[in-house]
Short mmCIF file of C-alpha atoms and ligand atoms in Angstrom, two decimals:
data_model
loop_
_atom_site.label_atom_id
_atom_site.label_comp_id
_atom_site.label_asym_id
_atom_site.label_seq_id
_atom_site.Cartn_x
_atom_site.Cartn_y
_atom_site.Cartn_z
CA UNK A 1 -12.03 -34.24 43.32
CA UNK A 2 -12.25 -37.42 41.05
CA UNK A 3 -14.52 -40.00 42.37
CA UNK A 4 -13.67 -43.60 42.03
CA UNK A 5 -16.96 -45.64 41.77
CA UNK A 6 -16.53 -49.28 42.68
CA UNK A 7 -20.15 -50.00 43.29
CA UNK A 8 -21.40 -53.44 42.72
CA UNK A 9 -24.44 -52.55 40.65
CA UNK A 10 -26.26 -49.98 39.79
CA UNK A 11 -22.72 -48.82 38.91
CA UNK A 12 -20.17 -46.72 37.18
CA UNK A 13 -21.43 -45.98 33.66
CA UNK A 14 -18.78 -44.46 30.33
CA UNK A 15 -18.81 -40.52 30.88
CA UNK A 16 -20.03 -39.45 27.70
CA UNK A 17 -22.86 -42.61 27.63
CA UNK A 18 -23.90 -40.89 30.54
CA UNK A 19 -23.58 -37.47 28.22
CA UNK A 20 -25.64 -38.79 25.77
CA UNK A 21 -28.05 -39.86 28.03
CA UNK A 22 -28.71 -37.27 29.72
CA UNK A 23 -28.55 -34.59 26.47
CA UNK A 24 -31.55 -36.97 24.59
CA UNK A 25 -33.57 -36.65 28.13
CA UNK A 26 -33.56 -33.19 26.66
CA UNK A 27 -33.79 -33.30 22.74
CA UNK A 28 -34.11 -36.29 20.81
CA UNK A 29 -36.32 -36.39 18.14
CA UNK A 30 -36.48 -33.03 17.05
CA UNK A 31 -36.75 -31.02 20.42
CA UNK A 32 -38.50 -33.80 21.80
CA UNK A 33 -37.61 -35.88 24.89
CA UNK A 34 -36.76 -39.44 24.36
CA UNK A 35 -39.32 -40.34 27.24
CA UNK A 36 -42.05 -38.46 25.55
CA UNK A 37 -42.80 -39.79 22.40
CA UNK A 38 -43.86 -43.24 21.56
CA UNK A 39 -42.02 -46.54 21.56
CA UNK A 40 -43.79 -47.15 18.20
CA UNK A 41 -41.88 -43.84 16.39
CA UNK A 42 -38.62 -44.76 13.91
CA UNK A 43 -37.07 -43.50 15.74
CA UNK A 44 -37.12 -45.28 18.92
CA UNK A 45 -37.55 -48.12 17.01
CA UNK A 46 -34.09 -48.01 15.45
CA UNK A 47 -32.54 -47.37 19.00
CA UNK A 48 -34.81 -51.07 20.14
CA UNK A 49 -33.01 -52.74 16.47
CA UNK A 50 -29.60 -51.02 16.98
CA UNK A 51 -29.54 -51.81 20.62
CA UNK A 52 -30.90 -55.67 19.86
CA UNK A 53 -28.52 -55.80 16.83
CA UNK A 54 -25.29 -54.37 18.53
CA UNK A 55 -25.66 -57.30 21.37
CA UNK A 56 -25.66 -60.12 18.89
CA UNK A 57 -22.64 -58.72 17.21
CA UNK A 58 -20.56 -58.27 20.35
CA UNK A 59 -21.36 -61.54 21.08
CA UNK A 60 -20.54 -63.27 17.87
CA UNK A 61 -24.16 -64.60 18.01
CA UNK A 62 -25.23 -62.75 14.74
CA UNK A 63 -26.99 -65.68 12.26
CA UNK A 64 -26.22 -68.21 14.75
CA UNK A 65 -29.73 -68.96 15.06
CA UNK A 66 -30.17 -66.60 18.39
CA UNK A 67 -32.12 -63.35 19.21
CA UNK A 68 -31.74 -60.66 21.48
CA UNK A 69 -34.66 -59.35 23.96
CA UNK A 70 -34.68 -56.05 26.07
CA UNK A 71 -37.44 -57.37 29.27
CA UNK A 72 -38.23 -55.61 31.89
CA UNK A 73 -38.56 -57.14 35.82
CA UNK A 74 -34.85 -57.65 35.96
CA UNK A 75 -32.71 -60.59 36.35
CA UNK A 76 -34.83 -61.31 38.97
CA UNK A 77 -37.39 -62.42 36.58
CA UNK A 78 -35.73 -64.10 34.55
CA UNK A 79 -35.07 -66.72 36.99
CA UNK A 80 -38.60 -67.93 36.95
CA UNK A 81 -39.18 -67.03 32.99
CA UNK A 82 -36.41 -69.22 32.50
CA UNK A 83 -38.37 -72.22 33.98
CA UNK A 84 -41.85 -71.37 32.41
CA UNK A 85 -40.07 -71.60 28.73
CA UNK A 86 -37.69 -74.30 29.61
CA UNK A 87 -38.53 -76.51 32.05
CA UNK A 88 -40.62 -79.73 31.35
CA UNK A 89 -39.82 -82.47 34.10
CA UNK A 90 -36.32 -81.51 35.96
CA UNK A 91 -33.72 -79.14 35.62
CA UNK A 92 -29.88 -78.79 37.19
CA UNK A 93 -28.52 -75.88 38.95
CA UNK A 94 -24.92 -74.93 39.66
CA UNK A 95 -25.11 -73.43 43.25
CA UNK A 96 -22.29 -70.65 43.26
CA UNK A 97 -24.32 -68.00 45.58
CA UNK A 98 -27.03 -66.07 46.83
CA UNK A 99 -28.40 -65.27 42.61
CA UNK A 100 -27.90 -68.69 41.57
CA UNK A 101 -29.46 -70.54 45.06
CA UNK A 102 -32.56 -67.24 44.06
CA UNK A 103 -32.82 -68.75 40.71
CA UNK A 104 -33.06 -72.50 41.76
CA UNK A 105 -35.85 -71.54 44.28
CA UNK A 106 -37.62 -69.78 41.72
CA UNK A 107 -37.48 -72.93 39.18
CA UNK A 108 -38.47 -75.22 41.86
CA UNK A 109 -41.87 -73.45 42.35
CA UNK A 110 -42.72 -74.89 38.40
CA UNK A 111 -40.83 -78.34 38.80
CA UNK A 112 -38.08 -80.10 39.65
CA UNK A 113 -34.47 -79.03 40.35
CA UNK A 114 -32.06 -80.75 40.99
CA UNK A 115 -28.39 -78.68 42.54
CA UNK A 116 -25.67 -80.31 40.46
CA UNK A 117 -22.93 -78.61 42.95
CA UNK A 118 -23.17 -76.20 45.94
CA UNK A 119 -20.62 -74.07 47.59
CA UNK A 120 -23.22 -72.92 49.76
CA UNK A 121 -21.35 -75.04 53.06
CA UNK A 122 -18.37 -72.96 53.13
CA UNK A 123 -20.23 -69.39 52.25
CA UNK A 124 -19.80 -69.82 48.17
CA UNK A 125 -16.03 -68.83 48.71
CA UNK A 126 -15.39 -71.38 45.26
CA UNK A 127 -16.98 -72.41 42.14
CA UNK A 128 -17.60 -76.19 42.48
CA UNK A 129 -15.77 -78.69 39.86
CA UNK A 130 -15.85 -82.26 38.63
CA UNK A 131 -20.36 -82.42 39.18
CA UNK A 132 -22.47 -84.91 36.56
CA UNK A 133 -24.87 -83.06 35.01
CA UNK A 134 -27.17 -86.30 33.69
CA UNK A 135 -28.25 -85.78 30.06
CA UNK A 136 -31.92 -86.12 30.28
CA UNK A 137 -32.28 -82.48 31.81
CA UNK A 138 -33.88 -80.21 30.17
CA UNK A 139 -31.46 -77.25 30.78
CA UNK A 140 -28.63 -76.53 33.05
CA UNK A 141 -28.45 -73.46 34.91
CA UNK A 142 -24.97 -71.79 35.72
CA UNK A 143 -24.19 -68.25 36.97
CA UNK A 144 -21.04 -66.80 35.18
CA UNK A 145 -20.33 -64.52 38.22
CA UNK A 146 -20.65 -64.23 41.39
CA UNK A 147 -21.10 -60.47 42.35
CA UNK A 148 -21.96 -60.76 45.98
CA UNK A 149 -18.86 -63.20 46.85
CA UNK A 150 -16.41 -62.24 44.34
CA UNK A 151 -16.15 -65.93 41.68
CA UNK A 152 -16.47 -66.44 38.49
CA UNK A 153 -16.43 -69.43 36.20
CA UNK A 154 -13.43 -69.25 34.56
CA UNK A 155 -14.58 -72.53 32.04
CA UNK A 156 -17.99 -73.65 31.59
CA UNK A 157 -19.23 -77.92 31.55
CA UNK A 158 -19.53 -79.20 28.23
CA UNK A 159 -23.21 -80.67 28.39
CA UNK A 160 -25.29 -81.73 25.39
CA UNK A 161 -28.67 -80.16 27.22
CA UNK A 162 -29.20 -76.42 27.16
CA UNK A 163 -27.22 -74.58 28.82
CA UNK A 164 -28.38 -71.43 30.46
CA UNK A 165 -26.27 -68.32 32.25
CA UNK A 166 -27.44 -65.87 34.39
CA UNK A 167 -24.39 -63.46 32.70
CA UNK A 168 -25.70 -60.40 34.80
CA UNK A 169 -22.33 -59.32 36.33
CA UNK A 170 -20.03 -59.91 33.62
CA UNK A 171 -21.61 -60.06 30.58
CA UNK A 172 -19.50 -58.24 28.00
CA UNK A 173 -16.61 -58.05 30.26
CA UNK A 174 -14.73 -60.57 28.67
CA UNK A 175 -14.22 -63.01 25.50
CA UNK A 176 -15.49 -66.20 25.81
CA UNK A 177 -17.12 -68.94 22.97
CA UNK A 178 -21.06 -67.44 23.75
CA UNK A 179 -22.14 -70.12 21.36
CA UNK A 180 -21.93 -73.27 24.03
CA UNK A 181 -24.78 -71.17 25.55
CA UNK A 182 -28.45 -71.71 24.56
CA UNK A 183 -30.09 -68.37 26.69
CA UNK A 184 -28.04 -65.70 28.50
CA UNK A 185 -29.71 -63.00 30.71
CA UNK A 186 -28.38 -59.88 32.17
CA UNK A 187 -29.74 -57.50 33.94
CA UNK A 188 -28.48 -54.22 32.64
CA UNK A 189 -27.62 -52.40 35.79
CA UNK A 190 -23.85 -54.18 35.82
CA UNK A 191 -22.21 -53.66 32.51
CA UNK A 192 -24.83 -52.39 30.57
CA UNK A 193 -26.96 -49.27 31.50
CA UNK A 194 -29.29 -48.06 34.12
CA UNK A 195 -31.46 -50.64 36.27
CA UNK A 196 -35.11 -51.01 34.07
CA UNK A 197 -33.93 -53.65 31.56
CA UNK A 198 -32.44 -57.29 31.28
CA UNK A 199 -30.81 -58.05 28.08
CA UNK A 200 -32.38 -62.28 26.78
CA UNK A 201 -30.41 -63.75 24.02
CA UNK A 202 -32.06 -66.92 23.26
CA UNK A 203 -31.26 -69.45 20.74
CA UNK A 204 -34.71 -69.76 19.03
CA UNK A 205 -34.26 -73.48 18.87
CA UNK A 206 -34.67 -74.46 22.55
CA UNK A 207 -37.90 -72.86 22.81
CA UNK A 208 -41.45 -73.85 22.35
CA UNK A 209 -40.98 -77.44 23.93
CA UNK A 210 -42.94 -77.08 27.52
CA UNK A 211 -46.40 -77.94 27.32
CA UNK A 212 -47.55 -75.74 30.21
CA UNK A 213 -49.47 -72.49 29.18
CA UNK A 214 -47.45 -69.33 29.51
CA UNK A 215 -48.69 -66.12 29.88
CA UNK A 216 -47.67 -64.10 26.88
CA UNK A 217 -45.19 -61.29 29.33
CA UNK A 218 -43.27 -64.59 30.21
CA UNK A 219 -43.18 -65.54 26.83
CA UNK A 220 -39.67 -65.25 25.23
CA UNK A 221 -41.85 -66.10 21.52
CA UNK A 222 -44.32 -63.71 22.34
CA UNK A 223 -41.66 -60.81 22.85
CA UNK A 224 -39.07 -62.28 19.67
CA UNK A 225 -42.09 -62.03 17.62
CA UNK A 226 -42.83 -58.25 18.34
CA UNK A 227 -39.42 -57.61 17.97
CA UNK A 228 -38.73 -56.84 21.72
CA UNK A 229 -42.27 -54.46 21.86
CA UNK A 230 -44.77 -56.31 23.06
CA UNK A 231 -45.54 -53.44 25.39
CA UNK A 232 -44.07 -50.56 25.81
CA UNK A 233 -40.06 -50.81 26.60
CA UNK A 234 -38.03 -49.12 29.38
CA UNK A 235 -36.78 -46.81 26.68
CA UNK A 236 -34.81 -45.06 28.40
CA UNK A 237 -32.44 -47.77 29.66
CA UNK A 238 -32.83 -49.08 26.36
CA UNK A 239 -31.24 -45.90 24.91
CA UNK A 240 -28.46 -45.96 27.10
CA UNK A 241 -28.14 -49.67 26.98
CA UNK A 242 -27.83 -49.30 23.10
CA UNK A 243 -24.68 -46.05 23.82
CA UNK A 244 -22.55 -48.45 25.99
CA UNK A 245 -23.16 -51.15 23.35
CA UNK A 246 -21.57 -48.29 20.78
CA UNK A 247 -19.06 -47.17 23.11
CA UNK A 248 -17.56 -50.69 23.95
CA UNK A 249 -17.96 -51.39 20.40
CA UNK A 250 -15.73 -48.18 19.27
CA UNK A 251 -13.42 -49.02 21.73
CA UNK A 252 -12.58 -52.16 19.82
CA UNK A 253 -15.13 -54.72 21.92
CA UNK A 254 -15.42 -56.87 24.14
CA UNK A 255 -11.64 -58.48 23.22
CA UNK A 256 -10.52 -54.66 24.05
CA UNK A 257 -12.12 -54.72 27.20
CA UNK A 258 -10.68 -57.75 28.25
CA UNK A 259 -7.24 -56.75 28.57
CA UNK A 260 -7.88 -53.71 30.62
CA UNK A 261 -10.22 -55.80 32.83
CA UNK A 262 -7.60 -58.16 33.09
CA UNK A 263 -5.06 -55.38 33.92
CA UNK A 264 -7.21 -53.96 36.86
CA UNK A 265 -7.50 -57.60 38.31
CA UNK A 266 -3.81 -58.04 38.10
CA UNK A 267 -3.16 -54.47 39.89
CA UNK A 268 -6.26 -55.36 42.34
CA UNK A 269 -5.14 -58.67 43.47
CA UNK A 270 -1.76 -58.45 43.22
CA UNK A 271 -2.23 -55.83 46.52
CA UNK A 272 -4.39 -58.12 48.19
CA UNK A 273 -2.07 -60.72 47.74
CA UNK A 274 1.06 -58.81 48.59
CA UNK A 275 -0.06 -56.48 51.61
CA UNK A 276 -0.12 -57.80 55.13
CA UNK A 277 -2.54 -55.94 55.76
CA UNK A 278 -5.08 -57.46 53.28
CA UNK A 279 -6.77 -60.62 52.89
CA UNK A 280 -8.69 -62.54 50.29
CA UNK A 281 -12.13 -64.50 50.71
CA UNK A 282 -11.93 -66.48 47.91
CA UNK A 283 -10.22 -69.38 46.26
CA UNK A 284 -7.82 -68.48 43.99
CA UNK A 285 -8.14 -70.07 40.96
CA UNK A 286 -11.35 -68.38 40.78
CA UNK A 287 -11.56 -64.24 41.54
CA UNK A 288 -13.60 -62.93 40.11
CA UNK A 289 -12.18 -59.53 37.70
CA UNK A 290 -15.46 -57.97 37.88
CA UNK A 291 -15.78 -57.91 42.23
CA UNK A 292 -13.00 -58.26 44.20
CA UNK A 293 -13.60 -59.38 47.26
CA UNK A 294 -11.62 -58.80 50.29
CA UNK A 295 -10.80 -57.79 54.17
CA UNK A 296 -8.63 -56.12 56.59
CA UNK A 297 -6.64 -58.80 58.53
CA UNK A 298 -7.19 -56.88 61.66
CA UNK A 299 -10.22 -54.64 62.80
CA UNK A 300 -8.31 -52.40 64.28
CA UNK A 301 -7.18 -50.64 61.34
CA UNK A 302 -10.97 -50.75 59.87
CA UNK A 303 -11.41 -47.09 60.37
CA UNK A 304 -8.24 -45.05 59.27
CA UNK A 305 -8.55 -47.16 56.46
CA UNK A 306 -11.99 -46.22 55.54
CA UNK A 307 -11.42 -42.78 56.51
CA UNK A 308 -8.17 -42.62 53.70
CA UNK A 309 -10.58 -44.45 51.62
CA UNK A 310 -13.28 -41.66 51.72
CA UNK A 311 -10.64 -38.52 51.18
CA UNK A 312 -8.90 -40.56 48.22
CA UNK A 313 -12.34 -40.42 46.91
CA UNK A 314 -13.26 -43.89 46.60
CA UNK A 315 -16.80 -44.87 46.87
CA UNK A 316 -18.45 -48.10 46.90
CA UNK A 317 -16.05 -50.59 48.21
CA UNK A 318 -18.17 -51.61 51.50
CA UNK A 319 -18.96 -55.44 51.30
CA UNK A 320 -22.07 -56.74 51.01
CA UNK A 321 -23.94 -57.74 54.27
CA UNK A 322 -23.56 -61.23 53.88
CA UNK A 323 -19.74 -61.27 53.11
CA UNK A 324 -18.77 -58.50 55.12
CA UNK A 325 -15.22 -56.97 54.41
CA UNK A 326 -14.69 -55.13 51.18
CA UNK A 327 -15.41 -55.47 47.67
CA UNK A 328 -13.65 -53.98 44.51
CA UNK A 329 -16.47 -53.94 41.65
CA UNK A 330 -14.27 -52.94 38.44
CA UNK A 331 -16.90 -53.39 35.93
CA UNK A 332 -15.79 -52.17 32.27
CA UNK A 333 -16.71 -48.28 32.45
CA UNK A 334 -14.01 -48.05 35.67
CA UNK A 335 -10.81 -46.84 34.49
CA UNK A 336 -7.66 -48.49 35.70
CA UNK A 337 -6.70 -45.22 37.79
CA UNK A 338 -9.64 -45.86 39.84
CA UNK A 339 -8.02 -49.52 40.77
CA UNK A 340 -4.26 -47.21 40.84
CA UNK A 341 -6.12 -45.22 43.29
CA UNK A 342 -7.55 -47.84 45.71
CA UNK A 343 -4.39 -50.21 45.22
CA UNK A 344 -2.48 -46.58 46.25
CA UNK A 345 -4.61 -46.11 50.04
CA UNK A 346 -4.20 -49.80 50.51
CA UNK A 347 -0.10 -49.29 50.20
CA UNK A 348 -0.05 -46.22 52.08
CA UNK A 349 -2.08 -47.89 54.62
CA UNK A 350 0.90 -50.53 54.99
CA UNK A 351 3.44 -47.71 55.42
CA UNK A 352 1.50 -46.57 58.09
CA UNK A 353 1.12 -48.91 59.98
C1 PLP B 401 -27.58 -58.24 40.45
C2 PLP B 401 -27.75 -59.62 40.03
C3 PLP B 401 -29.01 -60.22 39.88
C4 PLP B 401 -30.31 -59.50 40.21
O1 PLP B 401 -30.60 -58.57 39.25
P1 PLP B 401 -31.97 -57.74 39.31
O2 PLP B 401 -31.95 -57.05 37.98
O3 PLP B 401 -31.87 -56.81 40.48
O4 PLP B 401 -33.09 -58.68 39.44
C5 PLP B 401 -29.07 -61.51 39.43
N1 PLP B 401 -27.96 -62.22 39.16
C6 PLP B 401 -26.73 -61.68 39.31
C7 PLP B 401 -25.53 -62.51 38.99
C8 PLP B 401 -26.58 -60.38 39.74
O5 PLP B 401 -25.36 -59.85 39.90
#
């Protein structure tokens, strides 16, 4: 049976990425293993500068002043790396959920931080509009999507102060002008590759203006100036970080992603919107393509429908604990018969009923 694989991160991965993968665990450099020979040999190397190289160009950051870090310690660290390279007297936050209210807390442990909006009142079921962010911040702090509760920004505020986006849901998911943002971070578990590595790319510009002291593995100079190898890499999510990059590349990038992200949504929503049965969490204006969130009007039906859910061969679509309900993650490697398959159970559920 096929399986569907709408989980929210770690998640579903391209087939033959996964292939690739898996064959270079095997044989890589010349009947060696990928993960047993050094991070200093060409040829993993190459895979660090391809990898580093291929996210600039999706982007359309190449010789736009940026660069492009593989980290380790996960989005999760960014959050406070952020504020050791940035942060000199007070920063603003965007409050949109449980990552973004993470990565405040994390700043405010360095200095101060100041929430510029907060949907946190009514469970972060919208992306606050119409907030001052006051020029004389050193960076503002926005989270592009909203994997737990199912938002995502559909614009971004014009500011003339940094502006930095925890991208880790959505990052390459769709086409947007990457330029109006001075540091992006992603962890690479969501659209990327296995859990082990965040993908940094920094304009070079805003850094180097703190005066604290920063320990060199918090250092976003320290790693751009050893080329992403200060230590040794997680080179195996590196590796397959570097075959999605290929893949969506072939496949025509991130503008040819787009679309069929935009398809699933349609198909996706459009069933929450239409069936009884179904309801949405969030506001509409902003869903979120990448996690749809969303819940059975009435508990009664909650287990026929998971049970149809589990023979169709759907996986992953449990909420998360805070949210409860349901939640569609249709991240780029899921193929719109996955969503044709879930959207299918939800109708059949209707007839039933
Ligand atoms: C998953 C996620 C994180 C946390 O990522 P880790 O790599 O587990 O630290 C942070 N921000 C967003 C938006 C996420 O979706």
């Amino acid at each position: 049976m096929m399986i569907h694989n709408f989980s929210a991160g770690p998640c579903v991965l391209p087939k033959e990425v996964i292939l690739k993968a898996s064959e270079a665990l095997l044989d890589f450099d010349n009947g060696l293993s990928l993960i047993e020979i050094s991070h200093r040999s060409k040829a993993f190397v190459d895979v660090m500068e391809k990898a580093r190289a291929l996210a600039l160009e999706l982007l359309g950051l190449e010789g736009k002043g940026y660069k492009a870090l593989f980290l380790q310690g996960g989005a999760s660290t960014q959050f406070l790396m952020v504020a050791l390279n940035l942060l000199e007297k007070r920063a603003g936050y965007l409050n949109t959920g449980t990552w973004a209210d993470k990565a405040m807390k994390e700043a405010q442990i360095y200095d101060d931080v100041y929430e510029v909006g907060s949907s946190k009142a009514s469970n972060y079921n919208y992306i606050p509009k119409g907030y001052d962010v006051p020029s004389d911040y050193d960076y503002l702090h926005v989270t592009s999507n909203n994997t737990i509760f199912g938002t995502q920004m559909k614009s971004f505020p014009k500011v003339d102060i940094p502006l930095v986006c925890d991208m880790s849901s959505d990052i390459f998911s769709r086409t947007l002008d990457f330029s109006q943002f001075d540091l992006i971070y992603a962890g690479a578990q969501k659209n990327m590759g296995p859990a082990g590595t965040t993908l940094v790319v920094v304009k070079e510009e805003v850094l180097g203006k703190v005066s604290r002291k920063i320990p060199s593995m918090m250092d976003y100079k320290v790693h751009i100036s050893k080329n992403s190898m200060f230590n040794t890499p997680p080179v195996f999510a590196v590796y397959t970080s570097m075959l999605t990059l290929e893949w969506l590349k072939n496949l025509g990038g991130i503008k040819a992603i787009e679309e069929v992200n935009e398809m699933k949504a349609r198909i996706m929503y459009s069933e929450i919107d239409l069936n009884p049965l179904f309801k949405g969490f969030t506001a509409k204006e902003d869903r979120s393509n990448m996690n749809a969130t969303f819940t059975l009007e009435s508990e009664n039906l909650k287990e026929t429908f998971e049970t149809m859910v589990k023979e169709a061969g759907i996986n992953g679509i449990n909420g998360h604990r805070s949210v409860g309900g349901y939640r569609a993650s249709m991240y780029n490697a899921l193929s719109i018969d996955s969503v044709k398959a879930l959207v299918e159970v939800m109708s059949e559920l209707e007839a039933k009923a």
